[in-house]
CSV table of C-alpha atoms (C1' of nucleotides) in Angstrom, one decimal:
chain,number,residue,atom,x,y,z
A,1,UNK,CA,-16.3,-31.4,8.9
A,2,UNK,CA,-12.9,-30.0,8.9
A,3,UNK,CA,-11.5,-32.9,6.7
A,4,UNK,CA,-14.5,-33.7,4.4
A,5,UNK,CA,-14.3,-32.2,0.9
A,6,UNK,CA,-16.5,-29.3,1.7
A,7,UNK,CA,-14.8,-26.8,4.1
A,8,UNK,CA,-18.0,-25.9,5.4
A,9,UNK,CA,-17.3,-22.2,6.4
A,10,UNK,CA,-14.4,-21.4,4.3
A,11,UNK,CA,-15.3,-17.7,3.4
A,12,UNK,CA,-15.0,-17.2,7.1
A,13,UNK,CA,-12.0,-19.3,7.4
A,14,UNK,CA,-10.1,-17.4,4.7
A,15,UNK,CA,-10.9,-14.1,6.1
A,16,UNK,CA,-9.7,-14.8,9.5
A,17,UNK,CA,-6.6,-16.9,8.1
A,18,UNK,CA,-5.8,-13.7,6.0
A,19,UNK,CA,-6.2,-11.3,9.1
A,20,UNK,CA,-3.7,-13.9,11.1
A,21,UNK,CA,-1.2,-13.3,8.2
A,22,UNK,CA,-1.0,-9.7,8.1
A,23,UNK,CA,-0.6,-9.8,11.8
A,24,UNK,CA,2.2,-11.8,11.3
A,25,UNK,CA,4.0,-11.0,8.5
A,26,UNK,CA,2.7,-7.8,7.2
A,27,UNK,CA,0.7,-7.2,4.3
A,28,UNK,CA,3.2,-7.7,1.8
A,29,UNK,CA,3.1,-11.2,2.5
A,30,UNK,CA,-0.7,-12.1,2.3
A,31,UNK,CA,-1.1,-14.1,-0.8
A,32,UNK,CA,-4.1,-16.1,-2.3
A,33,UNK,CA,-2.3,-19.5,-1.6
A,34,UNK,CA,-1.0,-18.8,1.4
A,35,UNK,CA,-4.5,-18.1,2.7
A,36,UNK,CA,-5.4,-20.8,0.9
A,37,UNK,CA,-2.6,-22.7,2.5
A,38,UNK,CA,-3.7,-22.1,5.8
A,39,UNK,CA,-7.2,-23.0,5.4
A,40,UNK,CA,-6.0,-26.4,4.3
A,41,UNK,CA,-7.6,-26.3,1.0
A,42,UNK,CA,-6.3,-25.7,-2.3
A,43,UNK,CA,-4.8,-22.5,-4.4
A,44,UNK,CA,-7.8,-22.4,-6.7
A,45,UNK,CA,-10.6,-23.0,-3.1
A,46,UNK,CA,-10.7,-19.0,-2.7
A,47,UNK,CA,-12.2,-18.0,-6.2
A,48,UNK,CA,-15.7,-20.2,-5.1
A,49,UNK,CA,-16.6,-17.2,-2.4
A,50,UNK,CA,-14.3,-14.3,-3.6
A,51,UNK,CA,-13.6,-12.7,-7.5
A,52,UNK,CA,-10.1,-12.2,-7.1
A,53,UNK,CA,-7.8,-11.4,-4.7
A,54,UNK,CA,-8.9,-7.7,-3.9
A,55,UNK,CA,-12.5,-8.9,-3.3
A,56,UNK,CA,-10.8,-11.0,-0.4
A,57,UNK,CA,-8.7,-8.2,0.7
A,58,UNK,CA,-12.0,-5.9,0.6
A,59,UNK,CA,-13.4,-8.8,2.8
A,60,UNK,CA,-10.6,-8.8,4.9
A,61,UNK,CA,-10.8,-5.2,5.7
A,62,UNK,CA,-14.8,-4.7,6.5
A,63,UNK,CA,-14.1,-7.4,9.3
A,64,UNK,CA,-11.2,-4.9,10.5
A,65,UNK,CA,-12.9,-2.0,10.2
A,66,UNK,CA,-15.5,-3.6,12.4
A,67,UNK,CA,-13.4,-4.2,15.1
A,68,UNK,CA,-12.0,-0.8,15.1
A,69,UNK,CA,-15.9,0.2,15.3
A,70,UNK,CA,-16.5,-2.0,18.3
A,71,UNK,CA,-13.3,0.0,20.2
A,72,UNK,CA,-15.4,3.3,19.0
A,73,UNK,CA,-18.1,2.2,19.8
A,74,UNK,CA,-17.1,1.3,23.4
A,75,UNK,CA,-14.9,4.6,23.9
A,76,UNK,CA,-18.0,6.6,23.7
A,77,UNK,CA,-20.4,4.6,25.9
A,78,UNK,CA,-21.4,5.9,28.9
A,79,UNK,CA,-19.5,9.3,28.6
A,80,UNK,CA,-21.3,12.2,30.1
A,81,UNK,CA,-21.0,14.7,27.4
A,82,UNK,CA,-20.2,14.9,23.8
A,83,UNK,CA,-16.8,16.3,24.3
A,84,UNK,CA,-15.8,13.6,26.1
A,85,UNK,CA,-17.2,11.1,23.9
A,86,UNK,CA,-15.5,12.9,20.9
A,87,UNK,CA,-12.2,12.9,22.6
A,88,UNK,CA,-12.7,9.3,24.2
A,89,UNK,CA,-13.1,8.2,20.0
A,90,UNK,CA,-9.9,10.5,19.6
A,91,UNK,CA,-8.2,8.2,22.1
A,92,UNK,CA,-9.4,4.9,21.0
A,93,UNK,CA,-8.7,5.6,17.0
A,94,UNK,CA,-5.0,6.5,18.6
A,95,UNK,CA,-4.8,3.1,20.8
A,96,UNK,CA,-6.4,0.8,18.6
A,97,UNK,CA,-3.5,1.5,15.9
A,98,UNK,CA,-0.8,1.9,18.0
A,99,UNK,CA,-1.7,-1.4,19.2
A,100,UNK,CA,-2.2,-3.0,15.5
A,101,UNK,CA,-0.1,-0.8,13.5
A,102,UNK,CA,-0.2,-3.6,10.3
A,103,UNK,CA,-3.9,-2.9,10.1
A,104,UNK,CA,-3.5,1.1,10.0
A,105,UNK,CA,-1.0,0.4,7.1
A,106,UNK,CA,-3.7,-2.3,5.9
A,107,UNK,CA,-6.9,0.3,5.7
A,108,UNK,CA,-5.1,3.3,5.1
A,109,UNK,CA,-1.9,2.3,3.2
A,110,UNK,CA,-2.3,1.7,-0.2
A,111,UNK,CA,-5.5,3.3,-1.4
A,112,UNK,CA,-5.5,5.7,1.4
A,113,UNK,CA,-9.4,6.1,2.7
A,114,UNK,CA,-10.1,5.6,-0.9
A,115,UNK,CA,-10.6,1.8,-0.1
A,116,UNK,CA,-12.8,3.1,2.9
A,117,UNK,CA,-15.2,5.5,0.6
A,118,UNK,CA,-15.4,2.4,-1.8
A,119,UNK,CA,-16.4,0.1,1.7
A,120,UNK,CA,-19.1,2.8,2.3
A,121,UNK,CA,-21.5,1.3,0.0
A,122,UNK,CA,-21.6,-1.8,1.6
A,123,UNK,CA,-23.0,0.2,5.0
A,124,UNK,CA,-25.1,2.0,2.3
A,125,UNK,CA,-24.0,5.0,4.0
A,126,UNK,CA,-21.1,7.2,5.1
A,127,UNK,CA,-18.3,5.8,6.6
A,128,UNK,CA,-19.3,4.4,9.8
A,129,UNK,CA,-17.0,5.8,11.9
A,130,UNK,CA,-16.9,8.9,10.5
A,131,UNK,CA,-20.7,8.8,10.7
A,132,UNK,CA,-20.2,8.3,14.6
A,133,UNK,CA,-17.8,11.2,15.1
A,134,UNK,CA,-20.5,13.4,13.5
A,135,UNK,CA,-23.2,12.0,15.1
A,136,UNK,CA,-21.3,12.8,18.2
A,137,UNK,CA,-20.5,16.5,17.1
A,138,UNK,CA,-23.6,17.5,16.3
A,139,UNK,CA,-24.5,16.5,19.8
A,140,UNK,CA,-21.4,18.7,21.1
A,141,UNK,CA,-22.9,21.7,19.0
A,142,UNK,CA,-26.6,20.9,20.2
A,143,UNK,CA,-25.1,20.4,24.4
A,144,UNK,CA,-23.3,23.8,23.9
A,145,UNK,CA,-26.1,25.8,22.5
A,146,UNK,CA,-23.5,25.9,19.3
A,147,UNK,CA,-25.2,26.9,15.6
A,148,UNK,CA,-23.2,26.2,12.6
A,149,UNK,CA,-23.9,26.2,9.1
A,150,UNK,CA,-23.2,22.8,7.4
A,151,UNK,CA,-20.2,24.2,5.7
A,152,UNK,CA,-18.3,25.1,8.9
A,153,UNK,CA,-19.3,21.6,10.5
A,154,UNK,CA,-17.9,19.9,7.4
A,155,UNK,CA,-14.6,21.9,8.2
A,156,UNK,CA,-14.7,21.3,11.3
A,157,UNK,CA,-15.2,17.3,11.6
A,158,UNK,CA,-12.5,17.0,8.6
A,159,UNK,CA,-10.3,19.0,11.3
A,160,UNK,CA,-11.1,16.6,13.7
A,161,UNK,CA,-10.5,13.2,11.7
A,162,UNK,CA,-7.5,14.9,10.0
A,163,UNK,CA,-5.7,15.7,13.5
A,164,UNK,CA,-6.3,12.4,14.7
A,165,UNK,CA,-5.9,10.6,11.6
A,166,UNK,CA,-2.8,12.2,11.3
A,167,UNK,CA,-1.7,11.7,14.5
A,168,UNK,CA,-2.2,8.2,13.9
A,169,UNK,CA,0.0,7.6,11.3
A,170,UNK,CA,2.7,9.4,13.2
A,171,UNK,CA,1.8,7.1,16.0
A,172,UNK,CA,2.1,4.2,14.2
A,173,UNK,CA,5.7,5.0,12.9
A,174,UNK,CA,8.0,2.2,14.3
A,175,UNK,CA,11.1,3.5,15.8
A,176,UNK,CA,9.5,7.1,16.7
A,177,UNK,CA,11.6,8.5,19.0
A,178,UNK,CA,9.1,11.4,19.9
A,179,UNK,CA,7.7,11.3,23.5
A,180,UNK,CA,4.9,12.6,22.4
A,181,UNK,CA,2.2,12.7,24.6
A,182,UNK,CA,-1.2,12.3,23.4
A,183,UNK,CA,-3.0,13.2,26.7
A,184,UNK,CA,-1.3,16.6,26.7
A,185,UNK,CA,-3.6,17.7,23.1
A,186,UNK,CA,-6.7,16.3,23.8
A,187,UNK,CA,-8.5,19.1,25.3
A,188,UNK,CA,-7.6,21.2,22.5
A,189,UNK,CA,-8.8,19.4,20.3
A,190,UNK,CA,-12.2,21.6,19.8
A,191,UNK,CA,-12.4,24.5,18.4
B,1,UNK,CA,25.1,6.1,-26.7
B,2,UNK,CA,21.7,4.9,-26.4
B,3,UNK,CA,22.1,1.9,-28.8
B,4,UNK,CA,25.1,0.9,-27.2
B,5,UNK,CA,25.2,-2.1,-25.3
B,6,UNK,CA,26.3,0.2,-22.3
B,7,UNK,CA,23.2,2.5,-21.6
B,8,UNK,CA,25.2,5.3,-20.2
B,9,UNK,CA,22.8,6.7,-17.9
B,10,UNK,CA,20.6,3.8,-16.9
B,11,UNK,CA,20.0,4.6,-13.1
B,12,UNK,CA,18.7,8.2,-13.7
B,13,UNK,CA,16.6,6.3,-16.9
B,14,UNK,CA,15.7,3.8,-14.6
B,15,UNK,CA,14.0,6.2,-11.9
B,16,UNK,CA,12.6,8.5,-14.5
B,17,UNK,CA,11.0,5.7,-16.3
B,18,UNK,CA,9.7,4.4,-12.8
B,19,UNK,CA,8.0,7.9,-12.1
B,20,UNK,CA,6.3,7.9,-15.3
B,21,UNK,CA,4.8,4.5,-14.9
B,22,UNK,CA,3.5,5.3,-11.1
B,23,UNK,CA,2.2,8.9,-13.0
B,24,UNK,CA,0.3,7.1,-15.6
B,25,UNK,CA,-0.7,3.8,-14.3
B,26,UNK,CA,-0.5,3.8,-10.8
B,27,UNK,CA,2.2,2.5,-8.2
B,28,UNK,CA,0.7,-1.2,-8.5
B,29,UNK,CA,1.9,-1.5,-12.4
B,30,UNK,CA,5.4,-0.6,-11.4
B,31,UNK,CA,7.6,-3.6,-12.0
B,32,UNK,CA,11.3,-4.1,-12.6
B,33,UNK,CA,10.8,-5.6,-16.0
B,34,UNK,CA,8.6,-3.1,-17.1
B,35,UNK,CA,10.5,-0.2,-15.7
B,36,UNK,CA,13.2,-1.8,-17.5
B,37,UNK,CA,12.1,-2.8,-20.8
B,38,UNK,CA,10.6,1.2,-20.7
B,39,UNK,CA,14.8,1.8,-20.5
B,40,UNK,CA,15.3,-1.0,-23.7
B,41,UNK,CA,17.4,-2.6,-21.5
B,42,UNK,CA,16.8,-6.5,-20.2
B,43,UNK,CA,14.9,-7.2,-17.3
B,44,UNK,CA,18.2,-8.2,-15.0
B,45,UNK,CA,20.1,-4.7,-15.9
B,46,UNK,CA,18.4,-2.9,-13.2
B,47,UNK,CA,20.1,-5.0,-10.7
B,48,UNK,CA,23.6,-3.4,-11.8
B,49,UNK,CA,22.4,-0.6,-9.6
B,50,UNK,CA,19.7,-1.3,-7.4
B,51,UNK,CA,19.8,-4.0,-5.1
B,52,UNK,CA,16.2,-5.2,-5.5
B,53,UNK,CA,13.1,-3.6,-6.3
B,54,UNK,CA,12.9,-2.1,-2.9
B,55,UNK,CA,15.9,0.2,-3.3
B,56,UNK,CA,14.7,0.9,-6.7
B,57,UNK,CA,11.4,2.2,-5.0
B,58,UNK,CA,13.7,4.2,-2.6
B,59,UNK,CA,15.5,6.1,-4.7
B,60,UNK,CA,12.5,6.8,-6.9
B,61,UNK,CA,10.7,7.7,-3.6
B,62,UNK,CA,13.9,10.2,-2.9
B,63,UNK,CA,13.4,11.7,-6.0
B,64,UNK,CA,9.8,12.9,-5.4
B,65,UNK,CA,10.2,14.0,-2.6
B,66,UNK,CA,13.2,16.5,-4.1
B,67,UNK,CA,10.1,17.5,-6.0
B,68,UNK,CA,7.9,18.1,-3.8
B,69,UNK,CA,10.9,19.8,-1.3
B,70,UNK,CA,11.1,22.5,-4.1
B,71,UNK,CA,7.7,23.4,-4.3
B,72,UNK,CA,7.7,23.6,-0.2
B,73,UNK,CA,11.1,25.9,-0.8
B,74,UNK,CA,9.1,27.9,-3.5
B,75,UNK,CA,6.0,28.5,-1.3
B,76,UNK,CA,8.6,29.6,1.8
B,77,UNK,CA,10.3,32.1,-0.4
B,78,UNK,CA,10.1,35.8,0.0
B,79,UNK,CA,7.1,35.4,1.8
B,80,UNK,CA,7.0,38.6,4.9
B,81,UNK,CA,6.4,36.7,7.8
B,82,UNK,CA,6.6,33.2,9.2
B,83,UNK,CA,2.9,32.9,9.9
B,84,UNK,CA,2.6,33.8,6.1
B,85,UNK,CA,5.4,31.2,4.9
B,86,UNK,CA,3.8,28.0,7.3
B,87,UNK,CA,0.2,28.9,5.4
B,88,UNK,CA,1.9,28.6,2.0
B,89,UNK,CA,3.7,25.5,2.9
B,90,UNK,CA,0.8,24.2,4.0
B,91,UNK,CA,-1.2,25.3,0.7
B,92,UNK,CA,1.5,23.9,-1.2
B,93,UNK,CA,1.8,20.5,0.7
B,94,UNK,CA,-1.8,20.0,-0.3
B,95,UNK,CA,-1.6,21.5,-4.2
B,96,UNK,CA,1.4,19.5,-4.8
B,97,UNK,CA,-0.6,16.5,-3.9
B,98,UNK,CA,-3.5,17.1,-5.5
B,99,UNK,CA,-2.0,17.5,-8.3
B,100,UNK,CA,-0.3,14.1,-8.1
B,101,UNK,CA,-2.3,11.8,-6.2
B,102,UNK,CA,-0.1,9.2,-6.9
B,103,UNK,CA,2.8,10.4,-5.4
B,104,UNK,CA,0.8,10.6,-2.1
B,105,UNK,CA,-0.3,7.3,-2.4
B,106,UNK,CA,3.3,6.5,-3.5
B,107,UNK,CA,5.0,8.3,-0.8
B,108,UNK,CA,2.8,8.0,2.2
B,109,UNK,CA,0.8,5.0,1.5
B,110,UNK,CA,1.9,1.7,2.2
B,111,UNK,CA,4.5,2.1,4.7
B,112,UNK,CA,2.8,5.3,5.6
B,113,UNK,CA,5.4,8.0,6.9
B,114,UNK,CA,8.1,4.9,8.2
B,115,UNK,CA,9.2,5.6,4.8
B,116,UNK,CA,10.5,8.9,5.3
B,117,UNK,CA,11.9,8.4,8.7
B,118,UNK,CA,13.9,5.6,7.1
B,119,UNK,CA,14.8,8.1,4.2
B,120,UNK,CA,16.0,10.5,6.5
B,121,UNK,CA,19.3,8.7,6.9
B,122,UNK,CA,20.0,9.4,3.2
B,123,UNK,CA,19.4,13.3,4.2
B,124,UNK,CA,21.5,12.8,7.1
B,125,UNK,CA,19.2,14.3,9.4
B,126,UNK,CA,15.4,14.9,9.5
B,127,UNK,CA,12.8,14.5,6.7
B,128,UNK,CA,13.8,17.9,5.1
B,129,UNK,CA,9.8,19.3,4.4
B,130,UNK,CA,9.1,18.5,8.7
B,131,UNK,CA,12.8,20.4,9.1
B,132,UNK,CA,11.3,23.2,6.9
B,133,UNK,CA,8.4,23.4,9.0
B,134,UNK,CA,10.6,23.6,12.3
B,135,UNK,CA,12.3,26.2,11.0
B,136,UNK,CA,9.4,28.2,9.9
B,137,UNK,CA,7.6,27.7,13.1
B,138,UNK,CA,10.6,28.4,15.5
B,139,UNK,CA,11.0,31.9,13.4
B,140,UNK,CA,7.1,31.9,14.1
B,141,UNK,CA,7.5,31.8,18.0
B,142,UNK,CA,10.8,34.6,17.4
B,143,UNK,CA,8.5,37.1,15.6
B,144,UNK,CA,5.7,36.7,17.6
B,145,UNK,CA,7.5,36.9,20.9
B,146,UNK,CA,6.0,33.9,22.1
B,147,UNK,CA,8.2,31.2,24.5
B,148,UNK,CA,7.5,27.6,24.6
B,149,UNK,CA,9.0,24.3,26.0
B,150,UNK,CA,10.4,22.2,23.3
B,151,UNK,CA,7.6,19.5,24.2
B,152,UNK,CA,5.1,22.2,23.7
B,153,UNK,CA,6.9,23.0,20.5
B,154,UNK,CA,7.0,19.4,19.6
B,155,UNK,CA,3.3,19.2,20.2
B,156,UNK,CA,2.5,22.1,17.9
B,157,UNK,CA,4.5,20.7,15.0
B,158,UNK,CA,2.9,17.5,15.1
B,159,UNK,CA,-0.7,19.0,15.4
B,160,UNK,CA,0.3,21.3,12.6
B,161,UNK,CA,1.8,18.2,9.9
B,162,UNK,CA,-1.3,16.1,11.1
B,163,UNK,CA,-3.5,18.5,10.1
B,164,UNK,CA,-2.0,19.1,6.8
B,165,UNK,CA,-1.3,15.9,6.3
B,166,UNK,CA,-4.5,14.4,7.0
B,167,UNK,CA,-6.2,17.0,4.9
B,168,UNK,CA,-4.1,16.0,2.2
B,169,UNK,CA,-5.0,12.3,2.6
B,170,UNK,CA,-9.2,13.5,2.2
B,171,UNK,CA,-8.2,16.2,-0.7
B,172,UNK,CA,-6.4,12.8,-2.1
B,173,UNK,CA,-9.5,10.8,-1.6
B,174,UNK,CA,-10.6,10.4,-5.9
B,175,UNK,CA,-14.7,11.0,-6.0
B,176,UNK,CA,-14.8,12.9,-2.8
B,177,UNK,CA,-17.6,15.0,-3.2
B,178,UNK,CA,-17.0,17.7,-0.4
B,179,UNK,CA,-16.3,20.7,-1.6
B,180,UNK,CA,-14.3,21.7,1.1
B,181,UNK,CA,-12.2,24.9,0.7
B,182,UNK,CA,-9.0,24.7,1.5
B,183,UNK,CA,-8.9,28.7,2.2
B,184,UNK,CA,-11.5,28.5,4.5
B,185,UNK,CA,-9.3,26.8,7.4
B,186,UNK,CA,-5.8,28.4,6.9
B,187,UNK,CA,-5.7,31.6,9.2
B,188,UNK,CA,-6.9,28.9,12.1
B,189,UNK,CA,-3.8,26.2,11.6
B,190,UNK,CA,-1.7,28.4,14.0
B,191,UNK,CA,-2.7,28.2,17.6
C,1,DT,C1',-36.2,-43.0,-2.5
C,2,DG,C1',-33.5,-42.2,-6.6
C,3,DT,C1',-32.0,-38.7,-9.8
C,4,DT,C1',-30.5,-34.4,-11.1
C,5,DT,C1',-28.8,-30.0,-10.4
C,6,DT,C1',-25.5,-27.1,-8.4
C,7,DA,C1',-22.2,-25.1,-5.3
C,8,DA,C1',-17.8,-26.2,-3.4
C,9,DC,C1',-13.5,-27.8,-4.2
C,10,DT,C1',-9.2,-30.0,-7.0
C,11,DT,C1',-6.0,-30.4,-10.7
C,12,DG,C1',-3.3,-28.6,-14.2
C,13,DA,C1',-1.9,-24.9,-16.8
C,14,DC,C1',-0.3,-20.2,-18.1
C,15,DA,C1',1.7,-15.6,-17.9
C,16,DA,C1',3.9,-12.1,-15.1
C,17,DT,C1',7.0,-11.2,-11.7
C,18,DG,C1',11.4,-10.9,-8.6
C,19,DT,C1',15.7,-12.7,-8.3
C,20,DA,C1',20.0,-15.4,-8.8
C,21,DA,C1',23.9,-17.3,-11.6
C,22,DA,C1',26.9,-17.3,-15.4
C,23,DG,C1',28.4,-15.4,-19.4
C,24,DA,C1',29.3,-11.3,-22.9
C,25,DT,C1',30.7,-6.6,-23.7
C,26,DA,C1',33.0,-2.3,-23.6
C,27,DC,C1',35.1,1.2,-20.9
C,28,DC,C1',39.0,2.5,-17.8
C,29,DC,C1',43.4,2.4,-15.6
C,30,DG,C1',47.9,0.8,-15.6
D,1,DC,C1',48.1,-2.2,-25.4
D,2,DG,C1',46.1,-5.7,-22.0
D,3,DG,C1',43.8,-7.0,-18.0
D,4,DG,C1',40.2,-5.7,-14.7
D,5,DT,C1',35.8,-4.3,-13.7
D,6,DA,C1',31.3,-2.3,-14.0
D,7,DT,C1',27.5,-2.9,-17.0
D,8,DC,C1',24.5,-5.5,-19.4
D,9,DT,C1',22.4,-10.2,-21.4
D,10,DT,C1',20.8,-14.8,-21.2
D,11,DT,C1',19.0,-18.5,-18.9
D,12,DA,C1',16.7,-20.4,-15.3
D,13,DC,C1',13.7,-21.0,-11.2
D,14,DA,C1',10.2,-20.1,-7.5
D,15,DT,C1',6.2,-17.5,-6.3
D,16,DT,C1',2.1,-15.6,-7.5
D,17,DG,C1',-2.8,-14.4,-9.6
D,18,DT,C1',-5.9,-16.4,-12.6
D,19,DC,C1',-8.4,-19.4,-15.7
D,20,DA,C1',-10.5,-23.8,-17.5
D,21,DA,C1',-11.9,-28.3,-16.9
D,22,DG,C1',-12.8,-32.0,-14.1
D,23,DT,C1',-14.5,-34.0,-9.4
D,24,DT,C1',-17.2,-34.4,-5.3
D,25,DA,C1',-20.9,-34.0,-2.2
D,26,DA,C1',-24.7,-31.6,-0.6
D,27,DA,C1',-29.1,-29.8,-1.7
D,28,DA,C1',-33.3,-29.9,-4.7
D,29,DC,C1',-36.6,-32.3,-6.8
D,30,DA,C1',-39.4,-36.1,-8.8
DNA sequence: TGTTTTAACTTGACAATGTAAAGATACCCG
DNA sequence: CGGGTATCTTTACATTGTCAAGTTAAAACA
């Protein structure tokens, strides 16, 4: 099927193609016929499954995002308490960048979480991580006999994502000489 | 001089012209030719003075930030107490930005803070705003009579920029709908 | 089964872009 | 005043995103 005139699965194909390029090269170097290219088909094969080359790019990043969610996902499993869910996430958001730092610069560079508001309405919801970390700090209000008007949790879980988040992009800096040692914050990370 | 065949001024033209373009249209309509043809100059003359496009980028990039050092420098100024000059900066990091979304996305966005670090060099020491905040928050510690380890120190910096600087990338965030307050969080960014 | 419709792909073209090479111009230093 | 040099222009080329028109094969239908 692979050398037939239909692809067969070439959405799928392009999307993973496109992921294997950023990995190796780097954003900057993802183009439609390179992707194209790699898939074996031609420059013009893309436009059949995708508008133009952000709709691909969009594509490209839902399938990352997922991942990350899977490493969330398993981070909070099985933890004991909220807190330690919560900080578990904390950790895996950290490791999961450090370890892929071209997709951090892929879903946060250019549009900033812009591009992930924009993803939301394909989860026809909030963002599904951030939905998780609030999911999980409402359960760290609830274990702690905690009672906070919507306002203050707002602040509070954009205090949350905005440390780690932050921390993340600092992380992600190549050729940080810092030492930094995220082990040595996380308990301090509730309020 | 400005019908002459030598421009007189063209690198200074060259950057201003490239800020206006990322101002109105956003960093993705920046191109040489256009940043050049804004100059009435041909679309090779920017290579008299700029390398390629990336150093062109840099220097416009080193010129921003000079903007947004003096608001920082503005917000430090005459304030009565350290504590009183890190919750201005940290006011102003986020007005400035606000203000200008597209310098945050310009400055932080694709390469994220890498950028920075790599502009340091020019600077010929640290990013100047994170040196700003050092020296702010080492006065900090003096007033308050506190002693800490440099890692602690360290820590607390980082905790401090990642908070800001996360906030700013949500306050960035076009259509956000939260109407976070900004006020609401400042007496709690020092530990 | 044979035909038609349609989705998936190819080919060819075009404009915009970054960049290099070679030439033109005018300013500066001797 | 004359040569040297930085600045700018012209020309050219490869890469890229995108479109339009044609081609193929698979699915839908009769």
């Amino acid at each position: 099927m692979a050398d037939s005139y239909h692809h067969g699965n070439l959405r799928e194909a392009l999307i993973d193609a496109g992921i294997k390029i950023i990995n190796e090269n780097g954003e900057e170097n993802l183009s439609l016929r390179k992707v194209a290219a790699a898939c074996g088909v031609s420059h013009a094969a893309p436009y059949a499954h995708f508008k133009d080359k952000e709709e691909l790019i969009d594509a490209i990043k839902a399938n990352v995002t997922d991942k990350f969610m899977e490493k969330l996902i398993e981070a909070v499993e099985g933890k004991p308490s909220a807190d330690a869910a919560i900080i578990a996430m904390g950790r895996a958001y950290v490791t999961f960048f450090s370890k892929n730092p071209d997709y951090f610069i892929f879903l946060f560079g250019k549009q900033n979480i812009t591009a992930h508001l924009k993803m939301s309405k394909e989860y026809k919801g909030d963002y599904p991580p951030f939905l998780l970390l609030r999911r999980m700090y409402l359960l760290h209000l609830e274990e702690n006999g905690l009672e906070k008007t919507v306002e203050e949790q707002e602040i509070d879980l954009i205090k949350i994502w905005s440390i780690v988040h932050g921390m993340t992009s600092i992380a992600c800096m190549k050729g940080v000489k810092s030492s930094f040692n995220w082990n040595d914050i996380d308990e301090r990370l509730l309020t």
